[in-house]
Amino acid sequence: MTVTDAPAPVPTGQSQASAPVPAFAARAAAVGGSPVRDILAVTARPEVINFAGGLPAPELFDAAGVAAAFQAVLTGTPGTALQYSTTEGEPALRAAIAGRTAARGLPTDADGIIVTTGSQQALSLLATALVEPGDTVLVESPCYLAALQAFSFAGAHVVAVPGDDEGLDPAALDGLVAAHRPKLLYTVPTFQNPTGRTLPAGRRAEIAAVAARRGLWIVEDDPYGELRFEGERVPWIATYPGAEDRTVLLGSFSKVMAPGLRLGWMRGPATLLRACAIAKQAADLHTPTVNQLAAARYLADNDLDAHVARVAGAYAQRRDAMLAGLGASLPEGSSWIRPAGGMFIWAKLPEGYDTTALLPEVVKHDVAYVPGAPFYAGEPDVATLRMCFVTQTPGEIAEGLGRLGEALRG
Ligand code: PMP
C-alpha cells in the first residue's frame, strides 16, 4: 500500500462509511419466516385452548422426584455434576439406557449408546455424519416437521414415501430406493408425529428387508413408543433381520420424564456412532453433565415405568375425550386416525377445506390446531390438521372442540 492509496484517516467522532456484511449461508437464507408460526404465536394468550403444541402435560411431571435426583447429585458429587464430561455421555446414564433398551428386546451395552441433547440433536448429528448436499433422504408422508428441517439444513433432497393409515408402504419404499439411491430412510414407526399411526410388525420386517437388499440406513425415531394406551408393543425395526447393522434407533426422555432436561440418545453401529460423536463435539462438546447424572439418579431411585404408566393412563382419557368430541366439532365427512398411544390425532376435513387458510378465523375463537401442510415433503394435503390431546384436561378438550366446531361452521 502506497501513501496515495492508503485510506484517508477518519476524524475522531465522525462515522465511517461501512461496507455491507457478507450474506448468510444459503441454507440459513432458505429457512425464512413461517406464516403458520406467526399465526400460532398468538396462541400463547392464556385464553386460547392450544391443541397446536406438542407439550407433555406439565402437571404430570414428577417434579419432586426430579428435584430429589438433582439435589442428590449436586450435594453428593458436585465436583462431577458441575464438571465437563465426555462427548458420548455419562457412563451411568449410558448403562441405564442400554439396560432399558435390552429389556425391550434389543441387546445393547453402554458403549452402544450416545447421549444427545434431546433426540432432536441426534437428527442433526446424523444429517452431518451421513448427508452430503444433494443426497436423497426418504421420509414419511406426512413427516415430523423438525426432521424435515434438520435434513433440509444439510442440503438433502427430501423425498416422501407414500403410505396409509398404518404408515409407510414398503413396496413404494422399495421402488423409491431403487430410483433415488437414498442415503437414509427417516421414520417414526410408533404413534407417529404428526399422524399418531403405528407401523405393523409385517411392514417393519419388510422395511428391514428392503434396507438389507438395497443398502440403506434406517433412522428409527421412537420418542412416543412408551406412551402406549392399549394393545401389544410392536418390536423396533432394528430388531428385524437385515436391519441390525444399518439402523440407528433414537430415544428420548422428553415425553416420559421431562422435555426441559433435553436428554435423548442414539443406538446404532459403532462406526456411525463414532462419526456422530465427532459431530457432537463440534456442536456442544457434551450434553449437560448435571442433567445426565440427575436422570441416572432418578432411574436408580424411581420406577420410571410406573410413572409412565400413570402418565399414559391420563393421556388415554384425554385421547378419549378428544375422540368423543371430534364428530360434533369437525365438518360432516371428516375422518381421523384413532391412535393407540402417543400425543397426536390427525384429521382430514372434506375436500375443499384448507386448514391453513382457516386457521386465522379459528384462532379468533380462542382455539388452535396445526395445519397439516407443513408436515409434507411432497404435495401437501391441505385439508389435514394435527391436534395434540395431552396438554389439556378432558374438560378443556371438550370446551376447545366446541369452539373449533363454532369456528369451522363459520
Ligand atoms: N422426534 C420426534 C418424532 C418428535 O416428535 C420430537 C419432539 N417433538 C423429537 C424427535 C425431538 O424430541 P427431543 O429433542 O425433545 O427428544
GROMACS .gro file of C-alpha atoms and ligand atoms in nm:
model
  426
    1MET     CA    1   0.000   0.000   0.000
    2THR     CA    2   0.145   0.335  -0.101
    3VAL     CA    3   0.082   0.660   0.071
    4THR     CA    4  -0.153   0.767  -0.209
    5ASP     CA    5  -0.394   0.468  -0.193
    6ALA     CA    6  -0.400   0.448   0.185
    7PRO     CA    7  -0.748   0.514   0.330
    8ALA     CA    8  -0.797   0.866   0.441
    9PRO     CA    9  -0.768   0.894   0.816
   10VAL     CA   10  -1.111   0.912   0.981
   11PRO     CA   11  -1.151   1.213   1.202
   12THR     CA   12  -1.243   1.103   1.553
   13GLY     CA   13  -1.611   1.141   1.640
   14GLN     CA   14  -1.722   1.111   1.277
   15SER     CA   15  -1.897   0.796   1.145
   16GLN     CA   16  -1.721   0.578   0.892
   17ALA     CA   17  -1.899   0.462   0.573
   18SER     CA   18  -1.940   0.087   0.611
   19ALA     CA   19  -1.944  -0.193   0.356
   20PRO     CA   20  -2.231  -0.443   0.383
   21VAL     CA   21  -2.157  -0.762   0.580
   22PRO     CA   22  -2.134  -1.081   0.373
   23ALA     CA   23  -2.452  -1.278   0.304
   24PHE     CA   24  -2.587  -1.560   0.522
   25ALA     CA   25  -2.522  -1.915   0.408
   26ALA     CA   26  -2.780  -2.024   0.152
   27ARG     CA   27  -2.920  -2.284   0.393
   28ALA     CA   28  -2.999  -2.013   0.651
   29ALA     CA   29  -3.145  -1.776   0.394
   30ALA     CA   30  -3.370  -2.053   0.263
   31VAL     CA   31  -3.535  -2.112   0.600
   32GLY     CA   32  -3.716  -1.777   0.609
   33GLY     CA   33  -4.029  -1.698   0.808
   34SER     CA   34  -4.331  -1.918   0.853
   35PRO     CA   35  -4.682  -1.771   0.828
   36VAL     CA   36  -4.819  -2.060   1.035
   37ARG     CA   37  -4.565  -1.992   1.310
   38ASP     CA   38  -4.669  -1.627   1.308
   39ILE     CA   39  -5.037  -1.715   1.348
   40LEU     CA   40  -4.965  -1.970   1.619
   41ALA     CA   41  -4.756  -1.716   1.812
   42VAL     CA   42  -5.080  -1.553   1.925
   43THR     CA   43  -5.192  -1.882   2.080
   44ALA     CA   44  -4.964  -1.805   2.377
   45ARG     CA   45  -5.259  -1.595   2.505
   46PRO     CA   46  -5.382  -1.776   2.819
   47GLU     CA   47  -5.744  -1.785   2.699
   48VAL     CA   48  -5.651  -1.993   2.392
   49ILE     CA   49  -5.704  -2.369   2.416
   50ASN     CA   50  -5.400  -2.468   2.221
   51PHE     CA   51  -5.408  -2.809   2.054
   52ALA     CA   52  -5.123  -2.696   1.827
   53GLY     CA   53  -4.825  -2.751   2.057
   54GLY     CA   54  -4.670  -3.087   2.131
   55LEU     CA   55  -4.629  -3.026   2.503
   56PRO     CA   56  -4.642  -3.304   2.762
   57ALA     CA   57  -4.886  -3.226   3.047
   58PRO     CA   58  -4.680  -3.025   3.298
   59GLU     CA   59  -4.890  -3.125   3.599
   60LEU     CA   60  -4.790  -3.487   3.537
   61PHE     CA   61  -4.414  -3.424   3.556
   62ASP     CA   62  -4.264  -3.597   3.859
   63ALA     CA   63  -4.119  -3.267   3.974
   64ALA     CA   64  -4.049  -3.389   4.327
   65GLY     CA   65  -3.864  -3.698   4.202
   66VAL     CA   66  -3.658  -3.496   3.953
   67ALA     CA   67  -3.580  -3.232   4.218
   68ALA     CA   68  -3.464  -3.503   4.461
   69ALA     CA   69  -3.238  -3.651   4.191
   70PHE     CA   70  -3.078  -3.312   4.118
   71GLN     CA   71  -3.039  -3.248   4.491
   72ALA     CA   72  -2.869  -3.585   4.536
   73VAL     CA   73  -2.614  -3.538   4.258
   74LEU     CA   74  -2.544  -3.174   4.343
   75THR     CA   75  -2.482  -3.247   4.711
   76GLY     CA   76  -2.332  -3.596   4.670
   77THR     CA   77  -2.098  -3.544   4.371
   78PRO     CA   78  -2.094  -3.171   4.294
   79GLY     CA   79  -1.743  -3.182   4.151
   80THR     CA   80  -1.851  -3.434   3.887
   81ALA     CA   81  -2.202  -3.299   3.829
   82LEU     CA   82  -2.079  -2.947   3.754
   83GLN     CA   83  -1.773  -3.052   3.556
   84TYR     CA   84  -1.718  -3.109   3.182
   85SER     CA   85  -1.795  -3.462   3.073
   86THR     CA   86  -1.722  -3.696   2.782
   87THR     CA   87  -1.891  -3.634   2.448
   88GLU     CA   88  -2.056  -3.977   2.438
   89GLY     CA   89  -2.225  -3.923   2.774
   90GLU     CA   90  -2.208  -4.015   3.141
   91PRO     CA   91  -2.136  -4.386   3.186
   92ALA     CA   92  -2.413  -4.430   3.447
   93LEU     CA   93  -2.678  -4.290   3.215
   94ARG     CA   94  -2.549  -4.479   2.910
   95ALA     CA   95  -2.563  -4.801   3.111
   96ALA     CA   96  -2.917  -4.730   3.233
   97ILE     CA   97  -3.040  -4.652   2.879
   98ALA     CA   98  -2.866  -4.964   2.745
   99GLY     CA   99  -3.037  -5.171   3.014
  100ARG     CA  100  -3.380  -5.033   2.925
  101THR     CA  101  -3.316  -5.093   2.553
  102ALA     CA  102  -3.202  -5.453   2.613
  103ALA     CA  103  -3.507  -5.516   2.833
  104ARG     CA  104  -3.725  -5.421   2.533
  105GLY     CA  105  -3.570  -5.681   2.307
  106LEU     CA  106  -3.263  -5.513   2.160
  107PRO     CA  107  -2.938  -5.631   2.322
  108THR     CA  108  -2.731  -5.318   2.387
  109ASP     CA  109  -2.436  -5.230   2.609
  110ALA     CA  110  -2.339  -4.890   2.744
  111ASP     CA  111  -2.080  -4.834   2.468
  112GLY     CA  112  -2.355  -4.877   2.211
  113ILE     CA  113  -2.535  -4.562   2.331
  114ILE     CA  114  -2.450  -4.194   2.280
  115VAL     CA  115  -2.640  -3.945   2.496
  116THR     CA  116  -2.765  -3.648   2.291
  117THR     CA  117  -2.914  -3.311   2.377
  118GLY     CA  118  -3.266  -3.427   2.305
  119SER     CA  119  -3.327  -3.668   2.020
  120GLN     CA  120  -3.352  -3.359   1.801
  121GLN     CA  121  -2.976  -3.326   1.826
  122ALA     CA  122  -2.936  -3.684   1.708
  123LEU     CA  123  -3.116  -3.585   1.387
  124SER     CA  124  -2.875  -3.302   1.313
  125LEU     CA  125  -2.573  -3.518   1.404
  126LEU     CA  126  -2.694  -3.786   1.164
  127ALA     CA  127  -2.751  -3.526   0.896
  128THR     CA  128  -2.394  -3.401   0.949
  129ALA     CA  129  -2.245  -3.750   0.952
  130LEU     CA  130  -2.439  -3.901   0.662
  131VAL     CA  131  -2.579  -3.638   0.427
  132GLU     CA  132  -2.386  -3.454   0.154
  133PRO     CA  133  -2.568  -3.164  -0.015
  134GLY     CA  134  -2.781  -3.316  -0.289
  135ASP     CA  135  -2.808  -3.661  -0.128
  136THR     CA  136  -3.158  -3.805  -0.118
  137VAL     CA  137  -3.325  -3.868   0.217
  138LEU     CA  138  -3.654  -4.058   0.228
  139VAL     CA  139  -3.918  -3.956   0.480
  140GLU     CA  140  -4.274  -4.048   0.565
  141SER     CA  141  -4.566  -3.859   0.422
  142PRO     CA  142  -4.650  -3.665   0.634
  143CYS     CA  143  -4.332  -3.635   0.842
  144TYR     CA  144  -4.214  -3.484   1.174
  145LEU     CA  145  -4.153  -3.120   1.086
  146ALA     CA  146  -3.822  -3.062   1.263
  147ALA     CA  147  -3.674  -3.372   1.098
  148LEU     CA  148  -3.759  -3.219   0.760
  149GLN     CA  149  -3.576  -2.906   0.879
  150ALA     CA  150  -3.268  -3.097   1.000
  151PHE     CA  151  -3.230  -3.281   0.669
  152SER     CA  152  -3.302  -2.969   0.463
  153PHE     CA  153  -3.036  -2.777   0.654
  154ALA     CA  154  -2.786  -3.042   0.547
  155GLY     CA  155  -2.882  -2.979   0.184
  156ALA     CA  156  -3.069  -3.307   0.143
  157HIS     CA  157  -3.306  -3.374  -0.142
  158VAL     CA  158  -3.602  -3.488   0.070
  159VAL     CA  159  -3.840  -3.735  -0.096
  160ALA     CA  160  -4.168  -3.852   0.062
  161VAL     CA  161  -4.256  -4.222   0.068
  162PRO     CA  162  -4.631  -4.277   0.026
  163GLY     CA  163  -4.822  -4.455   0.300
  164ASP     CA  164  -5.167  -4.504   0.451
  165ASP     CA  165  -5.326  -4.509   0.796
  166GLU     CA  166  -5.079  -4.780   0.904
  167GLY     CA  167  -4.767  -4.590   0.798
  168LEU     CA  168  -4.529  -4.611   0.508
  169ASP     CA  169  -4.574  -4.856   0.225
  170PRO     CA  170  -4.277  -5.098   0.194
  171ALA     CA  171  -4.339  -5.164  -0.179
  172ALA     CA  172  -4.334  -4.789  -0.252
  173LEU     CA  173  -4.018  -4.763  -0.042
  174ASP     CA  174  -3.852  -5.036  -0.246
  175GLY     CA  175  -3.928  -4.853  -0.570
  176LEU     CA  176  -3.804  -4.518  -0.439
  177VAL     CA  177  -3.481  -4.669  -0.306
  178ALA     CA  178  -3.418  -4.824  -0.647
  179ALA     CA  179  -3.492  -4.495  -0.824
  180HIS     CA  180  -3.314  -4.247  -0.596
  181ARG     CA  181  -3.035  -4.443  -0.421
  182PRO     CA  182  -3.106  -4.250  -0.097
  183LYS     CA  183  -2.869  -4.233   0.197
  184LEU     CA  184  -3.132  -4.300   0.458
  185LEU     CA  185  -3.495  -4.350   0.548
  186TYR     CA  186  -3.628  -4.149   0.842
  187THR     CA  187  -3.931  -4.295   1.015
  188VAL     CA  188  -4.129  -4.266   1.340
  189PRO     CA  189  -4.290  -4.611   1.335
  190THR     CA  190  -4.486  -4.591   1.663
  191PHE     CA  191  -4.752  -4.326   1.743
  192GLN     CA  192  -4.603  -4.108   1.474
  193ASN     CA  193  -4.579  -3.732   1.489
  194PRO     CA  194  -4.797  -3.596   1.327
  195THR     CA  195  -5.042  -3.880   1.249
  196GLY     CA  196  -5.043  -4.097   1.563
  197ARG     CA  197  -5.030  -4.405   1.340
  198THR     CA  198  -4.826  -4.718   1.415
  199LEU     CA  199  -4.649  -4.934   1.159
  200PRO     CA  200  -4.749  -5.303   1.193
  201ALA     CA  201  -4.485  -5.572   1.252
  202GLY     CA  202  -4.512  -5.714   0.900
  203ARG     CA  203  -4.425  -5.381   0.739
  204ARG     CA  204  -4.134  -5.335   0.980
  205ALA     CA  205  -3.991  -5.667   0.866
  206GLU     CA  206  -4.036  -5.567   0.501
  207ILE     CA  207  -3.863  -5.233   0.555
  208ALA     CA  208  -3.570  -5.409   0.721
  209ALA     CA  209  -3.552  -5.643   0.421
  210VAL     CA  210  -3.554  -5.352   0.173
  211ALA     CA  211  -3.272  -5.181   0.365
  212ALA     CA  212  -3.069  -5.501   0.363
  213ARG     CA  213  -3.128  -5.581  -0.003
  214ARG     CA  214  -3.075  -5.235  -0.147
  215GLY     CA  215  -2.833  -5.074   0.101
  216LEU     CA  216  -2.989  -4.802   0.312
  217TRP     CA  217  -2.953  -4.651   0.658
  218ILE     CA  218  -3.271  -4.652   0.867
  219VAL     CA  219  -3.322  -4.378   1.125
  220GLU     CA  220  -3.588  -4.516   1.360
  221ASP     CA  221  -3.709  -4.233   1.583
  222ASP     CA  222  -3.910  -4.352   1.883
  223PRO     CA  223  -3.990  -4.079   2.135
  224TYR     CA  224  -4.352  -4.193   2.185
  225GLY     CA  225  -4.340  -4.575   2.196
  226GLU     CA  226  -4.358  -4.595   2.576
  227LEU     CA  227  -4.684  -4.398   2.579
  228ARG     CA  228  -4.898  -4.696   2.481
  229PHE     CA  229  -5.262  -4.695   2.595
  230GLU     CA  230  -5.370  -5.034   2.463
  231GLY     CA  231  -5.256  -5.328   2.252
  232GLU     CA  232  -4.921  -5.502   2.232
  233ARG     CA  233  -4.592  -5.323   2.181
  234VAL     CA  234  -4.456  -5.375   1.825
  235PRO     CA  235  -4.083  -5.460   1.812
  236TRP     CA  236  -3.843  -5.194   1.682
  237ILE     CA  237  -3.745  -5.215   1.314
  238ALA     CA  238  -3.388  -5.250   1.446
  239THR     CA  239  -3.476  -5.600   1.576
  240TYR     CA  240  -3.576  -5.742   1.234
  241PRO     CA  241  -3.338  -5.946   1.016
  242GLY     CA  242  -3.135  -5.724   0.785
  243ALA     CA  243  -3.176  -5.407   0.990
  244GLU     CA  244  -2.926  -5.487   1.266
  245ASP     CA  245  -2.616  -5.328   1.117
  246ARG     CA  246  -2.788  -5.031   0.946
  247THR     CA  247  -3.048  -4.897   1.186
  248VAL     CA  248  -2.999  -4.604   1.423
  249LEU     CA  249  -3.259  -4.607   1.698
  250LEU     CA  250  -3.332  -4.271   1.861
  251GLY     CA  251  -3.485  -4.237   2.206
  252SER     CA  252  -3.575  -3.952   2.439
  253PHE     CA  253  -3.672  -3.878   2.798
  254SER     CA  254  -3.874  -3.578   2.678
  255LYS     CA  255  -4.213  -3.747   2.670
  256VAL     CA  256  -4.161  -3.984   2.964
  257MET     CA  257  -3.964  -3.770   3.211
  258ALA     CA  258  -3.946  -3.403   3.104
  259PRO     CA  259  -3.850  -3.226   2.779
  260GLY     CA  260  -3.672  -2.946   2.964
  261LEU     CA  261  -3.396  -3.189   3.060
  262ARG     CA  262  -3.301  -3.211   2.690
  263LEU     CA  263  -3.195  -3.574   2.718
  264GLY     CA  264  -3.209  -3.810   2.423
  265TRP     CA  265  -2.992  -4.086   2.289
  266MET     CA  266  -2.890  -4.283   1.983
  267ARG     CA  267  -2.816  -4.653   1.950
  268GLY     CA  268  -2.650  -4.779   1.635
  269PRO     CA  269  -2.348  -4.930   1.466
  270ALA     CA  270  -2.017  -4.831   1.631
  271THR     CA  271  -1.870  -4.665   1.320
  272LEU     CA  272  -2.170  -4.436   1.278
  273LEU     CA  273  -2.183  -4.353   1.649
  274ARG     CA  274  -1.815  -4.253   1.629
  275ALA     CA  275  -1.883  -4.015   1.340
  276CYS     CA  276  -2.179  -3.868   1.530
  277ALA     CA  277  -1.967  -3.824   1.845
  278ILE     CA  278  -1.717  -3.619   1.644
  279ALA     CA  279  -2.002  -3.408   1.505
  280LYS     CA  280  -2.138  -3.365   1.858
  281GLN     CA  281  -1.803  -3.244   1.984
  282ALA     CA  282  -1.825  -2.956   1.738
  283ALA     CA  283  -2.188  -2.889   1.827
  284ASP     CA  284  -2.185  -2.877   2.208
  285LEU     CA  285  -1.892  -3.084   2.347
  286HIS     CA  286  -2.139  -3.285   2.552
  287THR     CA  287  -2.491  -3.287   2.695
  288PRO     CA  288  -2.511  -3.112   3.037
  289THR     CA  289  -2.344  -3.336   3.296
  290VAL     CA  290  -2.577  -3.244   3.580
  291ASN     CA  291  -2.887  -3.335   3.378
  292GLN     CA  292  -2.737  -3.668   3.278
  293LEU     CA  293  -2.636  -3.759   3.631
  294ALA     CA  294  -2.972  -3.648   3.771
  295ALA     CA  295  -3.154  -3.865   3.515
  296ALA     CA  296  -2.933  -4.164   3.602
  297ARG     CA  297  -3.002  -4.099   3.973
  298TYR     CA  298  -3.375  -4.071   3.900
  299LEU     CA  299  -3.373  -4.404   3.717
  300ALA     CA  300  -3.187  -4.571   4.005
  301ASP     CA  301  -3.420  -4.434   4.275
  302ASN     CA  302  -3.758  -4.443   4.098
  303ASP     CA  303  -3.969  -4.674   3.887
  304LEU     CA  304  -3.988  -4.478   3.560
  305ASP     CA  305  -4.211  -4.742   3.403
  306ALA     CA  306  -4.468  -4.699   3.682
  307HIS     CA  307  -4.458  -4.321   3.628
  308VAL     CA  308  -4.503  -4.365   3.253
  309ALA     CA  309  -4.799  -4.598   3.315
  310ARG     CA  310  -4.965  -4.324   3.522
  311VAL     CA  311  -4.900  -4.062   3.255
  312ALA     CA  312  -5.025  -4.294   2.981
  313GLY     CA  313  -5.343  -4.360   3.184
  314ALA     CA  314  -5.417  -3.986   3.198
  315TYR     CA  315  -5.328  -3.938   2.830
  316ALA     CA  316  -5.563  -4.223   2.730
  317GLN     CA  317  -5.852  -4.039   2.899
  318ARG     CA  318  -5.757  -3.722   2.714
  319ARG     CA  319  -5.740  -3.906   2.383
  320ASP     CA  320  -6.085  -4.049   2.453
  321ALA     CA  321  -6.217  -3.701   2.534
  322MET     CA  322  -6.087  -3.573   2.202
  323LEU     CA  323  -6.221  -3.870   2.006
  324ALA     CA  324  -6.559  -3.828   2.176
  325GLY     CA  325  -6.587  -3.463   2.071
  326LEU     CA  326  -6.442  -3.472   1.720
  327GLY     CA  327  -6.756  -3.593   1.542
  328ALA     CA  328  -6.958  -3.292   1.658
  329SER     CA  329  -6.670  -3.049   1.606
  330LEU     CA  330  -6.537  -3.128   1.259
  331PRO     CA  331  -6.748  -3.087   0.943
  332GLU     CA  332  -6.956  -3.379   0.817
  333GLY     CA  333  -6.737  -3.608   0.605
  334SER     CA  334  -6.418  -3.553   0.810
  335SER     CA  335  -6.207  -3.853   0.910
  336TRP     CA  336  -5.933  -3.913   1.163
  337ILE     CA  337  -5.693  -4.177   1.284
  338ARG     CA  338  -5.752  -4.330   1.629
  339PRO     CA  339  -5.406  -4.353   1.789
  340ALA     CA  340  -5.328  -4.636   2.036
  341GLY     CA  341  -5.081  -4.410   2.218
  342GLY     CA  342  -4.862  -4.104   2.188
  343MET     CA  343  -4.984  -3.746   2.181
  344PHE     CA  344  -5.149  -3.665   1.848
  345ILE     CA  345  -5.467  -3.704   1.646
  346TRP     CA  346  -5.450  -3.638   1.273
  347ALA     CA  347  -5.772  -3.540   1.100
  348LYS     CA  348  -5.873  -3.478   0.741
  349LEU     CA  349  -6.156  -3.242   0.661
  350PRO     CA  350  -6.366  -3.291   0.347
  351GLU     CA  351  -6.220  -3.191   0.008
  352GLY     CA  352  -6.229  -2.817  -0.044
  353TYR     CA  353  -6.126  -2.727   0.310
  354ASP     CA  354  -5.786  -2.564   0.357
  355THR     CA  355  -5.677  -2.579   0.721
  356THR     CA  356  -5.401  -2.318   0.674
  357ALA     CA  357  -5.648  -2.066   0.530
  358LEU     CA  358  -5.899  -2.142   0.809
  359LEU     CA  359  -5.652  -2.103   1.097
  360PRO     CA  360  -5.673  -1.722   1.149
  361GLU     CA  361  -6.053  -1.747   1.191
  362VAL     CA  362  -6.018  -2.049   1.422
  363VAL     CA  363  -5.765  -1.865   1.642
  364LYS     CA  364  -6.017  -1.579   1.677
  365HIS     CA  365  -6.235  -1.835   1.861
  366ASP     CA  366  -5.951  -1.894   2.111
  367VAL     CA  367  -5.859  -2.242   1.994
  368ALA     CA  368  -5.575  -2.366   1.771
  369TYR     CA  369  -5.453  -2.669   1.574
  370VAL     CA  370  -5.153  -2.709   1.343
  371PRO     CA  371  -5.239  -2.718   0.971
  372GLY     CA  372  -5.116  -3.037   0.806
  373ALA     CA  373  -4.948  -2.882   0.501
  374PRO     CA  374  -4.603  -2.805   0.653
  375PHE     CA  375  -4.560  -3.172   0.752
  376TYR     CA  376  -4.543  -3.281   0.389
  377ALA     CA  377  -4.215  -3.306   0.198
  378GLY     CA  378  -4.408  -3.360  -0.125
  379GLU     CA  379  -4.752  -3.249  -0.238
  380PRO     CA  380  -4.944  -3.143   0.079
  381ASP     CA  381  -5.296  -3.246   0.164
  382VAL     CA  382  -5.427  -2.903   0.267
  383ALA     CA  383  -5.741  -3.048   0.429
  384THR     CA  384  -5.541  -3.214   0.710
  385LEU     CA  385  -5.459  -3.092   1.061
  386ARG     CA  386  -5.284  -3.214   1.377
  387MET     CA  387  -5.415  -3.182   1.730
  388CYS     CA  388  -5.228  -3.266   2.048
  389PHE     CA  389  -5.459  -3.424   2.306
  390VAL     CA  390  -5.231  -3.447   2.611
  391THR     CA  391  -5.177  -3.088   2.729
  392GLN     CA  392  -5.535  -3.007   2.834
  393THR     CA  393  -5.773  -3.180   3.074
  394PRO     CA  394  -6.074  -3.367   2.930
  395GLY     CA  395  -6.298  -3.071   3.026
  396GLU     CA  396  -6.076  -2.823   2.845
  397ILE     CA  397  -6.059  -3.054   2.543
  398ALA     CA  398  -6.440  -3.063   2.523
  399GLU     CA  399  -6.453  -2.682   2.550
  400GLY     CA  400  -6.181  -2.641   2.284
  401LEU     CA  401  -6.358  -2.874   2.044
  402GLY     CA  402  -6.680  -2.678   2.097
  403ARG     CA  403  -6.500  -2.358   1.997
  404LEU     CA  404  -6.343  -2.532   1.698
  405GLY     CA  405  -6.684  -2.652   1.584
  406GLU     CA  406  -6.823  -2.298   1.602
  407ALA     CA  407  -6.525  -2.159   1.413
  408LEU     CA  408  -6.549  -2.419   1.135
  409ARG     CA  409  -6.924  -2.370   1.098
  410GLY     CA  410  -6.843  -2.001   1.038
  411PMP     N1  411  -3.865  -3.681   1.707
  411PMP     C1  412  -3.998  -3.665   1.707
  411PMP     C2  413  -4.082  -3.751   1.620
  411PMP     C3  414  -4.059  -3.568   1.788
  411PMP     O1  415  -4.191  -3.553   1.785
  411PMP     C4  416  -3.976  -3.489   1.871
  411PMP     C5  417  -4.032  -3.382   1.963
  411PMP     N2  418  -4.143  -3.319   1.928
  411PMP     C6  419  -3.838  -3.510   1.866
  411PMP     C7  420  -3.787  -3.607   1.784
  411PMP     C8  421  -3.742  -3.427   1.947
  411PMP     O2  422  -3.757  -3.452   2.083
  411PMP     P1  423  -3.648  -3.417   2.191
  411PMP     O3  424  -3.537  -3.342   2.124
  411PMP     O4  425  -3.719  -3.338   2.294
  411PMP     O5  426  -3.601  -3.551   2.242
   0.00000   0.00000   0.00000
